[in-house]
PDB file of C-alpha atoms in Angstrom:
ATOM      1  CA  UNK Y   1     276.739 -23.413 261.971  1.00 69.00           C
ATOM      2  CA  UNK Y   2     276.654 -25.338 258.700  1.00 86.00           C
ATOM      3  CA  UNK Y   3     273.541 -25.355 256.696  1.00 90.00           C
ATOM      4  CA  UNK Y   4     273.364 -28.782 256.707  1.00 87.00           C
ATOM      5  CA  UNK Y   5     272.962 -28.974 260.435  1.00 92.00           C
ATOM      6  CA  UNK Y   6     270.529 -26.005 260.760  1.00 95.00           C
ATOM      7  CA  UNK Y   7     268.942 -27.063 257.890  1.00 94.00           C
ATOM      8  CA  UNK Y   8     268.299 -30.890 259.954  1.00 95.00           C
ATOM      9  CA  UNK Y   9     267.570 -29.063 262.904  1.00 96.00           C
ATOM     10  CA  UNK Y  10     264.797 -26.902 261.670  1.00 96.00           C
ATOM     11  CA  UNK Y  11     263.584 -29.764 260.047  1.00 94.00           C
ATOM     12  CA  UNK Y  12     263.644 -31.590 262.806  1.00 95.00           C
ATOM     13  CA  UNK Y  13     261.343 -28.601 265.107  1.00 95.00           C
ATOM     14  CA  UNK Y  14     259.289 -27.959 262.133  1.00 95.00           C
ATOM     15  CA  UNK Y  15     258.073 -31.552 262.808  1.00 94.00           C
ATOM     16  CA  UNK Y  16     257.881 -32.624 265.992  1.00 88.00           C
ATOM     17  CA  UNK Y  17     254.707 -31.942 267.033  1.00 83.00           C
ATOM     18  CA  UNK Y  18     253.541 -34.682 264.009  1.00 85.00           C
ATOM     19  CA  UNK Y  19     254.657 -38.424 264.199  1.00 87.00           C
ATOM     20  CA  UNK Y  20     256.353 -39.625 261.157  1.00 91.00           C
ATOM     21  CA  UNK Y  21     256.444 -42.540 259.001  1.00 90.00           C
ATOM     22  CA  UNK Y  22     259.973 -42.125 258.391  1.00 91.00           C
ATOM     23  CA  UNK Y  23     262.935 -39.680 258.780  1.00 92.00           C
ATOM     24  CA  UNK Y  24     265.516 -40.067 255.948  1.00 92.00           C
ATOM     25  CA  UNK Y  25     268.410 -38.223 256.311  1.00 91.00           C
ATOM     26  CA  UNK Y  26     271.254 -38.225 253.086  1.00 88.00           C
ATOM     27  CA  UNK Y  27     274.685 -38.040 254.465  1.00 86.00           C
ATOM     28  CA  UNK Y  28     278.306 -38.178 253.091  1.00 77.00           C
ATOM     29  CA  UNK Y  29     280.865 -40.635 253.262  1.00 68.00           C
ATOM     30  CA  UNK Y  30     283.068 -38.126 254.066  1.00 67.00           C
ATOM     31  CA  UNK Y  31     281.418 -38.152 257.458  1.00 59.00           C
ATOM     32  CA  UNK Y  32     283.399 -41.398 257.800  1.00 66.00           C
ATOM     33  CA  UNK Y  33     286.909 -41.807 256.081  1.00 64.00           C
ATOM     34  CA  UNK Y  34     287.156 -37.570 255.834  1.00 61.00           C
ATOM     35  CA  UNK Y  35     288.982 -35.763 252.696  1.00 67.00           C
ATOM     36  CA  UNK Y  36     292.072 -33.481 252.932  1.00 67.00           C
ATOM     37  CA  UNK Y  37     290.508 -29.884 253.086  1.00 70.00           C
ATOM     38  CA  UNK Y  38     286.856 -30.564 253.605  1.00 72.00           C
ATOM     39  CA  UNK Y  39     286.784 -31.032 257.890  1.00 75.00           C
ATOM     40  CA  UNK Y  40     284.151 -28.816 257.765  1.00 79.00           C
ATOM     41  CA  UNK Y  41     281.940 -31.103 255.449  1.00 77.00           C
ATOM     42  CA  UNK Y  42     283.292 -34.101 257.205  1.00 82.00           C
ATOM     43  CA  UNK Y  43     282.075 -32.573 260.893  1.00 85.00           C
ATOM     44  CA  UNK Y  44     278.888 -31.684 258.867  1.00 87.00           C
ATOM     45  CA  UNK Y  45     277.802 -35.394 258.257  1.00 86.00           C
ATOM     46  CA  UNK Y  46     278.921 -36.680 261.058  1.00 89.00           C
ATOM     47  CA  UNK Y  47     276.626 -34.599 262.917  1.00 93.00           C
ATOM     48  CA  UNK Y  48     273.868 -36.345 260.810  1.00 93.00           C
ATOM     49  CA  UNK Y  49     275.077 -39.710 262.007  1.00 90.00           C
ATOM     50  CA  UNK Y  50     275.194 -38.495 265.283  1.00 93.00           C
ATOM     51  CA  UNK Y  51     271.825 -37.079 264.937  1.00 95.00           C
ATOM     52  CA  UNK Y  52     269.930 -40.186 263.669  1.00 92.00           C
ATOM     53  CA  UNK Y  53     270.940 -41.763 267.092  1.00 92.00           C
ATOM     54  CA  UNK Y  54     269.420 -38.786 269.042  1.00 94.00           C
ATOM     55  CA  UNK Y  55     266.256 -39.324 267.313  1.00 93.00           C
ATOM     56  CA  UNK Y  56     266.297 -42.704 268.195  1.00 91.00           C
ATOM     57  CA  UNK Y  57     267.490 -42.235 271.749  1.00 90.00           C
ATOM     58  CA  UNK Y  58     263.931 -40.164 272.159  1.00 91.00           C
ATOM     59  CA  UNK Y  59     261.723 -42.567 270.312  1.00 90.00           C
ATOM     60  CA  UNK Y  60     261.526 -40.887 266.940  1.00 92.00           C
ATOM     61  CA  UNK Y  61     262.090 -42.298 263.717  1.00 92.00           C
ATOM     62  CA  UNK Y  62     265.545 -41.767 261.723  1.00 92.00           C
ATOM     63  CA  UNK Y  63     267.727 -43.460 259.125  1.00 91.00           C
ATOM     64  CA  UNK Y  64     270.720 -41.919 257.563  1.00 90.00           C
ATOM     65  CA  UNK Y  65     272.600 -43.064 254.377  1.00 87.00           C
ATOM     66  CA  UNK Y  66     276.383 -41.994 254.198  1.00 85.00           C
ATOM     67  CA  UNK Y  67     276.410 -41.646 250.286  1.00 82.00           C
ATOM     68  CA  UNK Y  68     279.793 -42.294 248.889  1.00 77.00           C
ATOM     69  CA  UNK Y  69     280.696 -41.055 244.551  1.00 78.00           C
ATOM     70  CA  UNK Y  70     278.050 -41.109 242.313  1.00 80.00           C
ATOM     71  CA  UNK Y  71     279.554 -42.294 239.142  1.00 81.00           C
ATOM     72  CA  UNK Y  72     276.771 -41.721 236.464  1.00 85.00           C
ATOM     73  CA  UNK Y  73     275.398 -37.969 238.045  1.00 84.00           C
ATOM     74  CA  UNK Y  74     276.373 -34.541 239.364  1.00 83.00           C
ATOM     75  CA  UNK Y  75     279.989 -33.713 239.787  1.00 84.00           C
ATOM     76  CA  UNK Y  76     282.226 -37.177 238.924  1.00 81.00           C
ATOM     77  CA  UNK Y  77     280.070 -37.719 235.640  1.00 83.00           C
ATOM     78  CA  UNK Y  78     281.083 -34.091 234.220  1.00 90.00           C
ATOM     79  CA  UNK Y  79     284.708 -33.851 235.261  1.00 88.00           C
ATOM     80  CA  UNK Y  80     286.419 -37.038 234.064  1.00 88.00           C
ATOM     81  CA  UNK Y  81     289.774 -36.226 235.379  1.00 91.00           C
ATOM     82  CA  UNK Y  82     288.535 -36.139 239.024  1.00 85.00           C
ATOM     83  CA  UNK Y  83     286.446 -39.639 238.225  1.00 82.00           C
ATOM     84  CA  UNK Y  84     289.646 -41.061 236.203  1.00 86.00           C
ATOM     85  CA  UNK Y  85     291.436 -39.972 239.626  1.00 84.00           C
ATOM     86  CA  UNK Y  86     288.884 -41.767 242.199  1.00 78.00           C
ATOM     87  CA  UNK Y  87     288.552 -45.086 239.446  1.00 79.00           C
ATOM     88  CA  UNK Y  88     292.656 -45.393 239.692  1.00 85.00           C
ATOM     89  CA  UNK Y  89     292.759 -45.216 243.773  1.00 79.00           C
ATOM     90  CA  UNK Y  90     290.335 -48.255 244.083  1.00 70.00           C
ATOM     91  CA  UNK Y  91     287.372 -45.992 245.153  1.00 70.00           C
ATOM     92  CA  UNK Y  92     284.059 -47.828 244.793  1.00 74.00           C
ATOM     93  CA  UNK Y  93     281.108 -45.396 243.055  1.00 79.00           C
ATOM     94  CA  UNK Y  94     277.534 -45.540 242.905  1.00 82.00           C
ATOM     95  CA  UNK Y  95     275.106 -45.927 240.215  1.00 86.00           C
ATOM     96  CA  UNK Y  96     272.002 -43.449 240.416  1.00 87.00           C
ATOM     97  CA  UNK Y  97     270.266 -46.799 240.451  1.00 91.00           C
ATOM     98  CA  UNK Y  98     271.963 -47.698 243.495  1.00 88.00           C
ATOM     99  CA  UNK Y  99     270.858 -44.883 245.528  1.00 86.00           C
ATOM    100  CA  UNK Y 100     267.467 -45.069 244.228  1.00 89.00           C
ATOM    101  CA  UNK Y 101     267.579 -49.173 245.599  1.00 91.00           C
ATOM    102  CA  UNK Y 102     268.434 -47.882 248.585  1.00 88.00           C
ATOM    103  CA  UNK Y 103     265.371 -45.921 249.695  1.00 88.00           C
ATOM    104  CA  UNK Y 104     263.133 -48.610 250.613  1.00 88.00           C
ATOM    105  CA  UNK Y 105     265.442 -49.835 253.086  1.00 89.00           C
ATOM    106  CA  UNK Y 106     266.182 -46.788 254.796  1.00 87.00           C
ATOM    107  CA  UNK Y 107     262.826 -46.344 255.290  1.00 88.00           C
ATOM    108  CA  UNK Y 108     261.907 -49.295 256.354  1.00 84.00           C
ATOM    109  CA  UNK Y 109     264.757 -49.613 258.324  1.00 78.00           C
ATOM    110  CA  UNK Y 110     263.421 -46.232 259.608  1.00 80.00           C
ATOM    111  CA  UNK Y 111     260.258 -47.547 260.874  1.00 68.00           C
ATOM    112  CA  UNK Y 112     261.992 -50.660 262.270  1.00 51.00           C
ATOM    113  CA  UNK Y 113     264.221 -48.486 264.672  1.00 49.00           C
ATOM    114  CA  UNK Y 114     260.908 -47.154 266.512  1.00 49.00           C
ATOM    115  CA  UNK Y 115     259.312 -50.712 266.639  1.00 52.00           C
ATOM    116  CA  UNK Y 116     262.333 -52.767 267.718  1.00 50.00           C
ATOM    117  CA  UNK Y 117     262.854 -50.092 270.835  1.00 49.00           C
ATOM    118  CA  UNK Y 118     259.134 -49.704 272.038  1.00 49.00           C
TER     119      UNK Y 118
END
């Protein structure tokens, strides 16, 4: 089992018994268009997709964000050849500001989930 879905899982039991404000969960866009050699990542963050709507489907609170490139941190912004090579297919990156914007809507969006269903 991948980390990433034991690691949600656990998660997941570790808080049950405690409602939550909010259940964020960071996914990949890979979960969604795929990448040659990485079905194992893709099935990964699908599963958090997928798992969102089983929190809803019981009441709880979820959001997921399907996080495409960051441009400006982590891998892309330290190997320029692999950046160069996503900028000259047309793939849209992120900003770290972008992300960050994008908090306060997943939470609230969240919350909203739980309200709009009970």
């Amino acid at each position: 089992m991948s980390l990433r879905v034991e690691g949600t899982w656990n998660l997941h039991r570790a808080l049950m018994p405690e409602p939550l404000d909010f259940f964020v969960l960071f996914s990949s866009l890979s979960g969604i268009v795929g990448q040659w050699g990485q079905a194992n990542y893709a099935a990964a963050n699908t599963f958090l997709d997928a798992f969102a709507q089983y929190r809803h489907e019981n009441g709880l609170r979820a959001s997921v964000l399907d996080i495409g490139m960051a441009m400006d941190v982590g891998y892309f912004s330290q190997n320029k050849v692999a950046l160069d090579n996503f900028v000259a297919s047309a793939v849209h990156g992120l900003r770290e500001q972008d992300f960050l914007d994008s908090l306060y809507p997943m939470i609230a969006g969240s919350t909203a989930s739980l309200e709009a269903s009970g």
